[in-house]
Amino acid sequence: MTGLNLYSVLKENFPGVELDSILDRADSNNIFNINTISLDTPIAASIKLNKEPDIKRLIKLAIEKDFIIQPIGSGKNWGYGSFYRNESRPIVVLDLSQMNSITEVDKELGLIKLGPGVTQQQLCDYLDQNGWHYMCPTTGAGPSVSVLANAIERGYGLTPHTDHFMAVNSLRGIIPNPKLWGDDEEDFIYKSAIASLDLSEEGFVDNTFKWGLGPYVEGVFTQSSNAIVTEGTIRLAKRPQGFLSFVIKVQSDHKLDSALAFIRNSLGEFEGAIPAINLMDKRRFIAMNGENPNGAVGQKLLSDEQISRFTKDNLLAEWMVVGTVYGNKDVVKAVRKHLKKSAKKVGFILFTDSILIKAGTQLTKLFPAGKIKTLKHNIENLKESNELMLGTPKQMALPLAYWRNSKTEPNLDRNLNPAKDGCGLLWYAPLVPMKKESIKSFVEFVRKTCLKHKVEPFITLTVLHHDCADSTIPILYDKDDPDSVKNAFACNEELFEEGRKLGFVPYRMSVQQQMDKLNPDHIHWKVCAEIKKALDPYNILTPTRYNPVPNKS
């Protein structure tokens, strides 16, 4: 079927769909075959659908014509990629961005239904315009990314419900196996056992109880390609009565042990009030605060002198500990008092409600130059960060992706799209045991490996639980420089392989790594393959997504 004109097939079979919602090969590749990981995956056609019966019809057509369906919510899985092809069957992208309905389940309880096309900005606007006292589950990826897609990819954020899939109470979707479909009008749509037993008109309880009845089937819809998710009910976190964020400057690596102890103890003692804490090195902050002083062209790394000067000029430190406190005013006040005391062994702790921040704000209005200008920039960044952590999506983390982009500058006055703008970005995202020895070993390992391959070692450790850190290391490169591309992939390869030997195991992988690095003979992936066969017997739904199989011709 490789010679089939799927654009014509789609137009013929979907006469009720607007013509501009069906794209041919050229237009589809211009829009969807772009990414930050230098991967070329040709697309035969694409179609934008927003009705479940139409998706069912597309599945039947894919089975009949033998093509692959690649669903996307926003298609902005930057640094990991959205799809990968290892066989000859053509790919049709199913664009679900118009499946962006937002439906109130219960405003008082903070329960809401979202389609896969709902972006962070759309949800935030809906909550603001309709007077919801709840927060959008934001991430650093910015306003234009899908909320539900992030959740079913098992992503996380720094608002109180850090684990975004844990906040998903129910899912609705279509399993691509016609044998499982019934004859009724909606009997092809997957719903939980709880939903099927509820005979009330409201059908409310399924929206509140995540685990359902019997085996937890919804879990196999995450980090997989076993179903096309068309809707999810999310439990939102309430906008708190009290809130503050804090920053601790850790002036030297010698204080890192104390910083780790502070983080572990704070998360252990104030679970719920402090959802997560970030530990970021000075290089990462430098990259987030300004342009590459060496220019994007070439592979020149920051010198010790540059790092020292930027650290001093931007009022940074060797490490920065960044966290938030949520709760009622009494809880926040009590936690603040404890943090101030326990941070003394680490470094100076600055709270956003501090009189120093207020005084600094006034000072920047009177003397907007020199060091005061830097202070103003830092205060503005702090305010932006607070808004992000209170559920307002921001682009403040996206300029990092442009560090080695020689063509486009990250102007925050427009909607940034690192893939469209030609950024080179790979993520190394391992789990790191929250032990002093492990963290020190990890930092040394990342710095040594990255510098070896002419990659800046920008380190962030996001600590969601007191016993484990999720690290994100951005491998930034110039896509127009073959040597830079080669070094970036070699760096990612060494980090992955050598990191495993040290106990640093990725919790997310790129679409290409999923095929190259996962062992199809391991019992876990054998089980996943059997589930895939049962739910997608024709293997039409993104066959390679967390489903390692031998290459096909």
Coordinates of C-alpha atoms in Angstrom, one line a residue:
M1 CA 0.0 0.0 0.0
T2 CA 3.0 2.3 0.0
G3 CA 2.0 3.8 -3.4
L4 CA -1.4 4.7 -2.2
N5 CA -2.4 8.3 -2.3
L6 CA -3.7 8.6 1.2
Y7 CA -4.6 12.3 0.8
S8 CA -7.1 11.3 -1.9
V9 CA -8.3 8.3 0.2
L10 CA -9.0 10.6 3.2
K11 CA -10.8 13.2 1.2
E12 CA -13.0 10.4 -0.4
N13 CA -13.8 8.8 3.0
F14 CA -14.4 12.0 5.0
P15 CA -16.5 14.2 2.8
G16 CA -18.0 16.0 5.8
V17 CA -14.6 17.2 7.0
E18 CA -13.4 20.6 6.0
L19 CA -10.9 20.5 3.1
D20 CA -8.2 22.4 5.1
S21 CA -8.4 19.8 7.8
I22 CA -7.0 17.1 5.4
L23 CA -3.5 17.8 4.2
D24 CA -1.4 16.2 1.6
R25 CA 2.2 14.8 1.9
A26 CA 4.0 18.1 1.4
D27 CA 1.8 20.2 3.8
S28 CA 1.7 17.5 6.4
N29 CA 5.5 17.2 6.5
N30 CA 5.9 21.0 6.7
I31 CA 3.7 21.1 9.8
F32 CA 4.3 17.8 11.6
N33 CA 7.7 16.4 10.4
I34 CA 9.6 18.9 12.5
N35 CA 11.2 18.3 15.8
T36 CA 14.2 19.2 17.9
I37 CA 15.9 15.7 17.7
S38 CA 17.0 15.8 14.0
L39 CA 14.7 12.9 13.1
D40 CA 13.1 12.7 9.7
T41 CA 9.9 10.6 9.7
P42 CA 8.0 11.1 6.4
I43 CA 4.3 11.5 6.6
A44 CA 1.9 10.5 3.9
A45 CA -1.0 12.7 4.9
S46 CA -2.8 14.2 8.0
I47 CA -6.3 14.7 9.1
K48 CA -7.9 16.9 11.8
L49 CA -10.8 15.2 13.5
N50 CA -12.9 16.2 16.6
K51 CA -15.6 13.6 16.7
E52 CA -15.3 10.1 18.1
P53 CA -17.3 8.4 15.3
D54 CA -14.9 9.9 12.7
I55 CA -11.9 8.5 14.6
K56 CA -13.6 5.1 14.6
R57 CA -14.0 5.4 10.8
L58 CA -10.3 6.3 10.5
I59 CA -9.3 3.3 12.5
K60 CA -11.4 1.0 10.2
L61 CA -9.8 2.7 7.2
A62 CA -6.3 2.2 8.5
I63 CA -7.0 -1.5 9.0
E64 CA -8.4 -1.8 5.4
K65 CA -5.7 0.3 3.7
D66 CA -2.8 -0.8 6.0
F67 CA -1.5 2.5 7.2
I68 CA -0.3 3.8 10.6
I69 CA -2.2 6.3 12.6
Q70 CA -0.1 8.8 14.7
P71 CA -2.4 10.7 17.1
I72 CA -1.1 14.0 18.5
G73 CA -2.7 16.5 20.9
S74 CA -0.5 19.5 20.3
G75 CA 2.5 17.7 18.7
K76 CA 5.0 19.6 20.9
N77 CA 6.9 16.8 22.7
W78 CA 10.1 18.8 22.3
G79 CA 13.3 17.0 23.1
Y80 CA 11.7 13.5 22.9
G81 CA 9.8 13.5 19.5
S82 CA 6.3 12.5 18.8
F83 CA 6.7 9.5 16.4
Y84 CA 9.3 7.3 14.8
R85 CA 9.0 4.9 11.8
N86 CA 10.9 1.6 11.5
E87 CA 8.9 0.0 8.7
S88 CA 7.5 0.7 5.2
R89 CA 3.8 1.4 6.0
P90 CA 2.8 5.0 5.5
I91 CA 1.9 7.3 8.4
V92 CA -1.2 9.4 8.7
V93 CA -1.1 12.0 11.5
L94 CA -4.4 12.3 13.4
D95 CA -4.4 15.9 14.6
L96 CA -6.6 16.1 17.8
S97 CA -6.0 19.8 18.4
Q98 CA -9.7 20.6 17.6
M99 CA -10.8 18.1 20.2
N100 CA -10.4 21.0 22.7
S101 CA -13.7 21.0 24.6
I102 CA -13.7 21.8 28.3
T103 CA -16.6 20.5 30.3
E104 CA -17.4 21.3 33.9
V105 CA -18.0 18.2 36.0
D106 CA -18.2 20.1 39.3
K107 CA -16.9 23.6 39.8
E108 CA -17.0 23.4 43.6
L109 CA -15.0 20.2 43.7
G110 CA -12.5 21.2 41.0
L111 CA -13.4 18.4 38.6
I112 CA -13.2 19.1 34.9
K113 CA -13.2 17.2 31.6
L114 CA -10.7 18.0 28.9
G115 CA -10.2 16.9 25.3
P116 CA -6.6 16.0 24.1
G117 CA -6.4 19.3 22.2
V118 CA -6.9 21.6 25.3
T119 CA -3.7 23.6 25.9
Q120 CA -2.5 25.0 29.2
Q121 CA -3.4 28.5 28.1
Q122 CA -6.9 27.4 27.0
L123 CA -7.5 25.7 30.4
C124 CA -6.1 28.7 32.3
D125 CA -8.3 31.1 30.4
Y126 CA -11.4 29.0 31.0
L127 CA -10.7 28.8 34.7
D128 CA -10.2 32.6 35.0
Q129 CA -13.2 33.5 32.8
N130 CA -15.5 31.2 34.7
G131 CA -14.4 32.1 38.2
W132 CA -12.9 28.8 39.2
H133 CA -10.6 29.0 42.2
Y134 CA -8.4 26.2 40.9
M135 CA -5.1 26.0 39.1
C136 CA -4.1 24.8 35.7
P137 CA -1.4 22.0 36.0
T138 CA 1.4 24.0 34.4
T139 CA 4.8 22.7 33.1
G140 CA 7.8 24.5 31.8
A141 CA 6.8 23.6 28.2
G142 CA 4.6 26.7 28.1
P143 CA 1.1 27.8 27.2
S144 CA 0.7 26.0 23.8
V145 CA 1.1 22.4 24.9
S146 CA -1.7 19.8 25.6
V147 CA -2.7 19.3 29.2
L148 CA -4.0 15.8 28.7
A149 CA -1.1 14.7 26.5
N150 CA 1.3 15.6 29.2
A151 CA -0.6 13.7 31.8
I152 CA -0.8 10.5 29.7
E153 CA 2.9 10.8 29.0
R154 CA 3.2 10.8 32.8
G155 CA 4.7 14.2 33.0
Y156 CA 4.9 16.4 36.1
G157 CA 4.9 20.0 37.2
L158 CA 5.5 22.1 40.3
T159 CA 1.9 23.0 41.2
P160 CA 0.5 21.0 44.2
H161 CA -0.6 18.0 42.0
T162 CA 2.9 17.4 40.7
D163 CA 2.2 14.0 39.2
H164 CA -0.2 14.9 36.4
F165 CA -1.4 11.4 35.7
M166 CA -2.3 10.9 39.3
A167 CA -4.7 13.8 39.0
V168 CA -6.5 12.1 36.0
N169 CA -9.5 10.4 37.6
S170 CA -11.0 8.9 34.4
L171 CA -10.2 8.4 30.7
R172 CA -12.4 7.9 27.7
G173 CA -10.9 6.6 24.4
I174 CA -11.1 4.3 21.5
I175 CA -9.2 1.0 21.4
P176 CA -8.2 0.1 17.8
N177 CA -9.7 -3.5 18.0
P178 CA -13.1 -3.7 16.3
K179 CA -13.7 -7.1 18.0
L180 CA -14.1 -5.2 21.3
W181 CA -16.6 -2.8 19.9
G182 CA -20.3 -3.3 20.4
D183 CA -23.3 -2.5 18.2
D184 CA -24.7 0.5 20.2
E185 CA -24.0 4.0 19.1
E186 CA -21.3 4.6 21.8
D187 CA -20.3 1.0 22.5
F188 CA -16.9 1.4 20.7
I189 CA -15.8 3.9 23.3
Y190 CA -13.8 2.7 26.3
K191 CA -15.2 3.6 29.7
S192 CA -14.3 2.2 33.1
A193 CA -16.2 -0.6 34.9
I194 CA -17.4 2.0 37.5
A195 CA -19.0 4.0 34.7
S196 CA -20.8 0.9 33.3
L197 CA -22.2 0.0 36.7
D198 CA -23.5 3.5 37.5
L199 CA -27.1 3.7 36.4
S200 CA -27.8 7.2 37.7
E201 CA -28.6 10.0 35.3
E202 CA -25.6 12.1 36.5
G203 CA -23.0 9.3 36.2
F204 CA -20.8 11.3 38.6
V205 CA -18.8 8.9 40.6
D206 CA -16.5 7.7 37.8
N207 CA -15.2 11.3 37.6
T208 CA -14.0 11.0 41.2
F209 CA -12.4 7.6 41.7
K210 CA -9.3 6.9 39.7
W211 CA -8.7 3.2 40.3
G212 CA -12.1 1.9 39.1
L213 CA -12.9 -1.8 39.5
G214 CA -10.8 -4.8 38.7
P215 CA -7.4 -4.5 36.8
Y216 CA -6.4 -0.9 36.2
V217 CA -6.8 -0.8 32.4
E218 CA -6.3 3.0 32.0
G219 CA -2.7 2.7 33.0
V220 CA -1.9 0.9 29.7
F221 CA -3.1 4.0 27.8
T222 CA -0.1 5.9 29.2
Q223 CA 3.4 6.0 27.7
S224 CA 2.0 3.7 25.0
S225 CA -0.1 3.4 21.9
N226 CA -2.9 1.1 23.0
A227 CA -5.8 3.6 22.5
I228 CA -6.7 7.0 21.2
V229 CA -7.6 9.0 24.3
T230 CA -10.4 11.4 23.5
E231 CA -11.2 12.8 27.0
G232 CA -10.1 12.8 30.5
T233 CA -11.4 14.0 33.9
I234 CA -8.9 15.9 35.9
R235 CA -8.9 16.7 39.6
L236 CA -7.5 20.3 39.8
A237 CA -5.6 21.7 42.7
K238 CA -7.3 24.5 44.5
R239 CA -5.8 27.9 44.4
P240 CA -4.3 28.3 47.9
Q241 CA -5.3 30.9 50.5
G242 CA -1.6 31.2 51.4
F243 CA 1.4 30.9 49.1
L244 CA 5.1 31.8 49.0
S245 CA 8.1 30.6 47.1
F246 CA 11.7 30.6 48.3
V247 CA 15.2 30.6 46.9
I248 CA 18.4 29.6 48.7
K249 CA 21.8 30.5 47.3
V250 CA 24.2 27.7 47.9
Q251 CA 27.6 29.4 47.5
S252 CA 29.8 26.3 47.0
D253 CA 29.8 22.6 46.2
H254 CA 30.9 22.0 49.8
K255 CA 27.5 23.1 50.9
L256 CA 25.7 20.6 48.6
D257 CA 25.4 18.0 51.3
S258 CA 23.6 20.5 53.5
A259 CA 21.3 21.5 50.7
L260 CA 20.3 17.9 50.0
A261 CA 19.6 17.3 53.7
F262 CA 17.4 20.5 53.7
I263 CA 15.5 19.3 50.6
R264 CA 14.9 15.8 52.0
N265 CA 13.8 17.0 55.4
S266 CA 11.5 19.7 54.0
L267 CA 9.7 17.3 51.6
G268 CA 9.5 14.6 54.3
E269 CA 8.2 16.9 57.0
F270 CA 5.9 19.1 54.9
E271 CA 4.5 16.7 52.3
G272 CA 1.5 18.4 50.7
A273 CA 2.5 21.9 51.7
I274 CA 5.8 21.7 49.7
P275 CA 5.0 19.6 46.6
A276 CA 8.5 19.7 45.0
I277 CA 11.9 21.5 45.2
N278 CA 14.2 22.3 42.4
L279 CA 18.0 22.2 42.7
M280 CA 19.7 24.0 39.8
D281 CA 23.3 24.6 39.1
K282 CA 24.7 28.0 38.1
R283 CA 25.2 27.1 34.5
R284 CA 21.5 26.3 34.1
F285 CA 20.5 29.6 35.6
I286 CA 23.0 31.4 33.3
A287 CA 21.4 29.8 30.3
M288 CA 17.9 30.7 31.5
N289 CA 18.9 34.3 32.2
G290 CA 20.6 35.4 29.0
E291 CA 22.0 34.7 25.6
N292 CA 25.0 32.5 24.8
P293 CA 28.0 34.9 25.2
N294 CA 30.0 32.8 22.7
G295 CA 27.3 32.9 20.1
A296 CA 25.2 30.0 18.8
V297 CA 27.6 29.2 15.9
G298 CA 30.4 26.9 16.8
Q299 CA 30.8 24.7 19.9
K300 CA 32.7 27.0 22.2
L301 CA 31.9 26.3 25.8
L302 CA 31.5 28.8 28.7
S303 CA 34.9 29.5 30.2
D304 CA 35.5 29.5 34.0
E305 CA 36.0 33.2 33.7
Q306 CA 32.7 33.7 31.9
I307 CA 30.9 31.5 34.4
S308 CA 32.4 33.4 37.3
R309 CA 31.5 36.8 35.8
F310 CA 28.0 35.8 34.9
T311 CA 27.4 34.3 38.3
K312 CA 28.6 37.6 40.0
D313 CA 26.8 39.9 37.5
N314 CA 23.5 38.0 37.8
L315 CA 23.7 37.6 41.6
L316 CA 23.7 33.8 41.3
A317 CA 25.4 31.1 43.3
E318 CA 27.0 27.7 42.8
W319 CA 23.6 26.1 43.3
M320 CA 20.1 27.5 43.7
V321 CA 17.4 25.7 45.7
V322 CA 13.9 26.8 44.6
G323 CA 10.7 25.7 46.2
T324 CA 7.1 26.7 47.0
V325 CA 4.8 26.4 50.0
Y326 CA 1.0 26.1 49.6
G327 CA -1.8 26.0 52.2
N328 CA -3.8 28.3 54.4
K329 CA -2.1 31.3 55.8
D330 CA -1.4 29.7 59.2
V331 CA 0.2 26.6 57.5
V332 CA 2.3 28.7 55.2
K333 CA 3.4 30.9 58.1
A334 CA 4.4 27.9 60.2
V335 CA 6.3 26.2 57.3
R336 CA 8.1 29.5 56.5
K337 CA 9.3 29.8 60.1
H338 CA 10.7 26.2 60.0
L339 CA 12.4 26.7 56.6
K340 CA 14.1 29.9 57.7
K341 CA 15.6 28.1 60.7
S342 CA 16.6 24.9 58.9
A343 CA 18.1 26.8 55.9
K344 CA 20.8 28.4 58.1
K345 CA 23.2 25.6 57.4
V346 CA 22.7 25.9 53.7
G347 CA 22.8 29.6 52.8
F348 CA 20.7 32.7 52.8
I349 CA 17.0 31.9 52.2
L350 CA 14.9 34.6 50.4
F351 CA 11.1 34.4 50.6
T352 CA 8.9 36.1 48.1
D353 CA 7.0 37.9 50.9
S354 CA 10.3 39.2 52.2
I355 CA 10.7 42.8 53.0
L356 CA 13.9 42.6 50.9
I357 CA 11.9 41.8 47.8
K358 CA 9.5 44.7 48.5
A359 CA 12.5 47.1 49.1
G360 CA 14.2 45.8 46.0
T361 CA 11.1 46.4 43.9
Q362 CA 11.0 50.0 45.0
L363 CA 14.7 50.4 44.5
T364 CA 14.5 49.2 40.9
K365 CA 12.0 51.9 40.2
L366 CA 14.3 54.6 41.5
F367 CA 17.6 53.4 40.0
P368 CA 16.9 51.3 36.9
A369 CA 20.5 50.7 35.9
G370 CA 23.7 48.7 36.7
K371 CA 23.3 46.1 39.4
I372 CA 19.9 47.5 40.1
K373 CA 18.9 46.5 36.6
T374 CA 20.0 43.0 37.3
L375 CA 18.1 43.0 40.5
K376 CA 15.0 44.1 38.6
H377 CA 15.4 41.3 36.1
N378 CA 15.7 38.7 38.9
I379 CA 12.7 40.1 40.7
E380 CA 10.7 40.0 37.5
N381 CA 11.8 36.4 36.9
L382 CA 10.7 35.5 40.5
K383 CA 7.3 37.0 39.9
E384 CA 6.9 35.1 36.6
S385 CA 8.0 31.9 38.4
N386 CA 5.4 32.5 41.1
E387 CA 2.6 33.0 38.5
L388 CA 3.7 29.7 36.8
M389 CA 3.6 27.9 40.1
L390 CA 0.1 29.3 40.8
G391 CA -1.2 27.8 37.5
T392 CA -0.6 30.5 34.9
P393 CA 1.4 29.1 32.0
K394 CA 4.6 30.9 31.0
Q395 CA 7.3 30.7 28.3
M396 CA 10.1 31.6 30.7
A397 CA 11.8 28.1 30.5
L398 CA 11.7 27.9 26.6
P399 CA 14.6 30.3 25.7
L400 CA 16.9 27.7 27.1
A401 CA 16.2 25.6 23.9
Y402 CA 17.7 28.4 21.8
W403 CA 21.1 28.4 23.3
R404 CA 22.7 27.0 20.2
N405 CA 20.2 28.2 17.7
S406 CA 22.1 30.3 15.1
K407 CA 19.0 31.5 13.2
T408 CA 16.3 32.5 15.6
E409 CA 16.2 34.4 18.9
P410 CA 13.7 33.5 21.6
N411 CA 11.5 36.6 21.6
L412 CA 9.0 36.1 24.4
D413 CA 6.6 38.6 22.8
R414 CA 5.6 35.8 20.3
N415 CA 4.6 32.2 20.8
L416 CA 7.8 30.2 20.9
N417 CA 8.1 26.8 19.1
P418 CA 11.6 25.3 19.5
A419 CA 10.9 22.7 16.8
K420 CA 9.6 25.1 14.2
D421 CA 12.4 27.6 15.0
G422 CA 15.0 25.0 14.3
C423 CA 16.3 24.4 17.8
G424 CA 18.5 21.3 18.6
L425 CA 17.4 19.7 21.9
L426 CA 17.7 16.2 23.3
W427 CA 16.7 15.4 26.9
Y428 CA 18.6 13.1 29.2
A429 CA 16.1 12.6 31.9
P430 CA 17.2 10.0 34.6
L431 CA 16.1 9.1 38.0
V432 CA 18.7 9.8 40.7
P433 CA 18.6 8.3 44.2
M434 CA 18.3 11.1 46.7
K435 CA 21.5 10.1 48.5
K436 CA 24.5 12.4 49.0
E437 CA 26.9 10.1 47.3
S438 CA 24.6 9.4 44.3
I439 CA 23.9 13.1 43.7
K440 CA 27.6 14.0 43.9
S441 CA 28.4 11.1 41.5
F442 CA 25.7 12.2 39.1
V443 CA 26.8 15.8 39.0
E444 CA 30.4 14.8 38.4
F445 CA 29.4 12.3 35.8
V446 CA 27.2 14.7 33.8
R447 CA 29.7 17.5 33.9
K448 CA 32.6 15.3 32.8
T449 CA 30.6 13.6 30.0
C450 CA 29.0 16.8 28.6
L451 CA 32.2 18.8 28.5
K452 CA 33.9 15.9 26.8
H453 CA 31.4 16.2 23.9
K454 CA 31.4 20.0 23.9
V455 CA 27.9 20.2 25.4
E456 CA 27.2 22.6 28.2
P457 CA 26.3 20.7 31.4
F458 CA 23.1 22.4 32.5
I459 CA 21.8 20.5 35.5
T460 CA 18.4 20.5 37.2
L461 CA 17.3 18.1 39.8
T462 CA 13.5 18.2 40.5
V463 CA 12.9 16.5 43.8
L464 CA 9.2 15.3 44.0
H465 CA 9.8 12.9 46.8
H466 CA 12.4 12.8 49.6
D467 CA 14.0 9.6 48.2
C468 CA 14.3 10.3 44.5
A469 CA 15.1 13.1 42.1
D470 CA 14.0 13.5 38.5
S471 CA 16.8 15.2 36.6
T472 CA 16.5 16.9 33.3
I473 CA 19.7 17.6 31.3
P474 CA 19.1 19.5 28.1
I475 CA 21.6 18.5 25.4
L476 CA 21.6 21.6 23.2
Y477 CA 23.1 21.7 19.7
D478 CA 23.2 23.5 16.4
K479 CA 21.1 21.5 13.9
D480 CA 23.0 23.2 11.0
D481 CA 26.4 22.1 12.3
P482 CA 27.2 18.4 11.5
D483 CA 29.9 18.3 14.2
S484 CA 27.5 19.8 16.8
V485 CA 24.8 17.2 15.9
K486 CA 27.3 14.4 16.1
N487 CA 28.6 15.5 19.5
A488 CA 25.1 15.9 20.9
F489 CA 24.0 12.4 20.0
A490 CA 27.3 11.0 21.2
C491 CA 26.9 12.8 24.5
N492 CA 23.3 11.5 24.9
E493 CA 24.5 8.0 24.1
E494 CA 27.3 8.1 26.7
L495 CA 25.0 9.6 29.3
F496 CA 22.4 6.9 28.7
E497 CA 24.8 3.9 28.6
E498 CA 27.3 4.9 31.3
G499 CA 24.6 6.4 33.5
R500 CA 22.8 3.0 33.7
K501 CA 26.0 1.5 35.1
L502 CA 25.9 4.1 37.8
G503 CA 22.2 3.5 38.6
F504 CA 20.9 6.6 36.8
V505 CA 18.0 5.3 34.7
P506 CA 15.8 7.4 32.4
Y507 CA 12.1 7.8 33.2
R508 CA 11.4 9.2 29.8
M509 CA 13.1 8.5 26.5
S510 CA 13.1 9.8 22.9
V511 CA 11.0 8.0 20.3
Q512 CA 14.2 6.7 18.7
Q513 CA 15.7 5.5 22.0
Q514 CA 12.6 3.6 22.7
M515 CA 13.4 1.4 19.7
D516 CA 17.2 1.4 20.0
K517 CA 17.6 0.9 23.8
L518 CA 14.6 -1.1 25.1
N519 CA 15.0 -4.9 25.0
P520 CA 12.0 -6.6 23.4
D521 CA 13.0 -9.9 25.0
H522 CA 12.7 -8.5 28.6
I523 CA 9.6 -9.8 30.4
H524 CA 8.2 -6.3 30.9
W525 CA 8.2 -5.5 27.2
K526 CA 7.0 -9.0 26.3
V527 CA 4.0 -8.3 28.5
C528 CA 3.5 -4.9 26.8
A529 CA 3.7 -6.6 23.4
E530 CA 1.0 -9.0 24.3
I531 CA -1.2 -6.2 25.6
K532 CA -0.5 -4.3 22.3
K533 CA -1.5 -7.4 20.3
A534 CA -4.8 -7.7 22.2
L535 CA -5.8 -4.1 22.0
D536 CA -4.3 -3.2 18.6
P537 CA -4.2 -6.5 16.6
Y538 CA -3.5 -4.8 13.3
N539 CA -0.7 -2.7 14.8
I540 CA -1.9 0.5 13.3
L541 CA -1.5 2.9 16.2
T542 CA 2.0 4.2 16.5
P543 CA 3.6 0.8 16.6
T544 CA 6.9 1.9 18.0
R545 CA 5.8 3.9 21.0
Y546 CA 7.3 2.2 24.1
N547 CA 6.9 -1.0 22.1
P548 CA 10.4 -2.3 21.1
V549 CA 10.3 -4.7 18.2
P550 CA 12.9 -5.9 15.7
N551 CA 13.2 -3.7 12.7
K552 CA 11.0 -4.6 9.7
S553 CA 11.8 -4.1 6.1

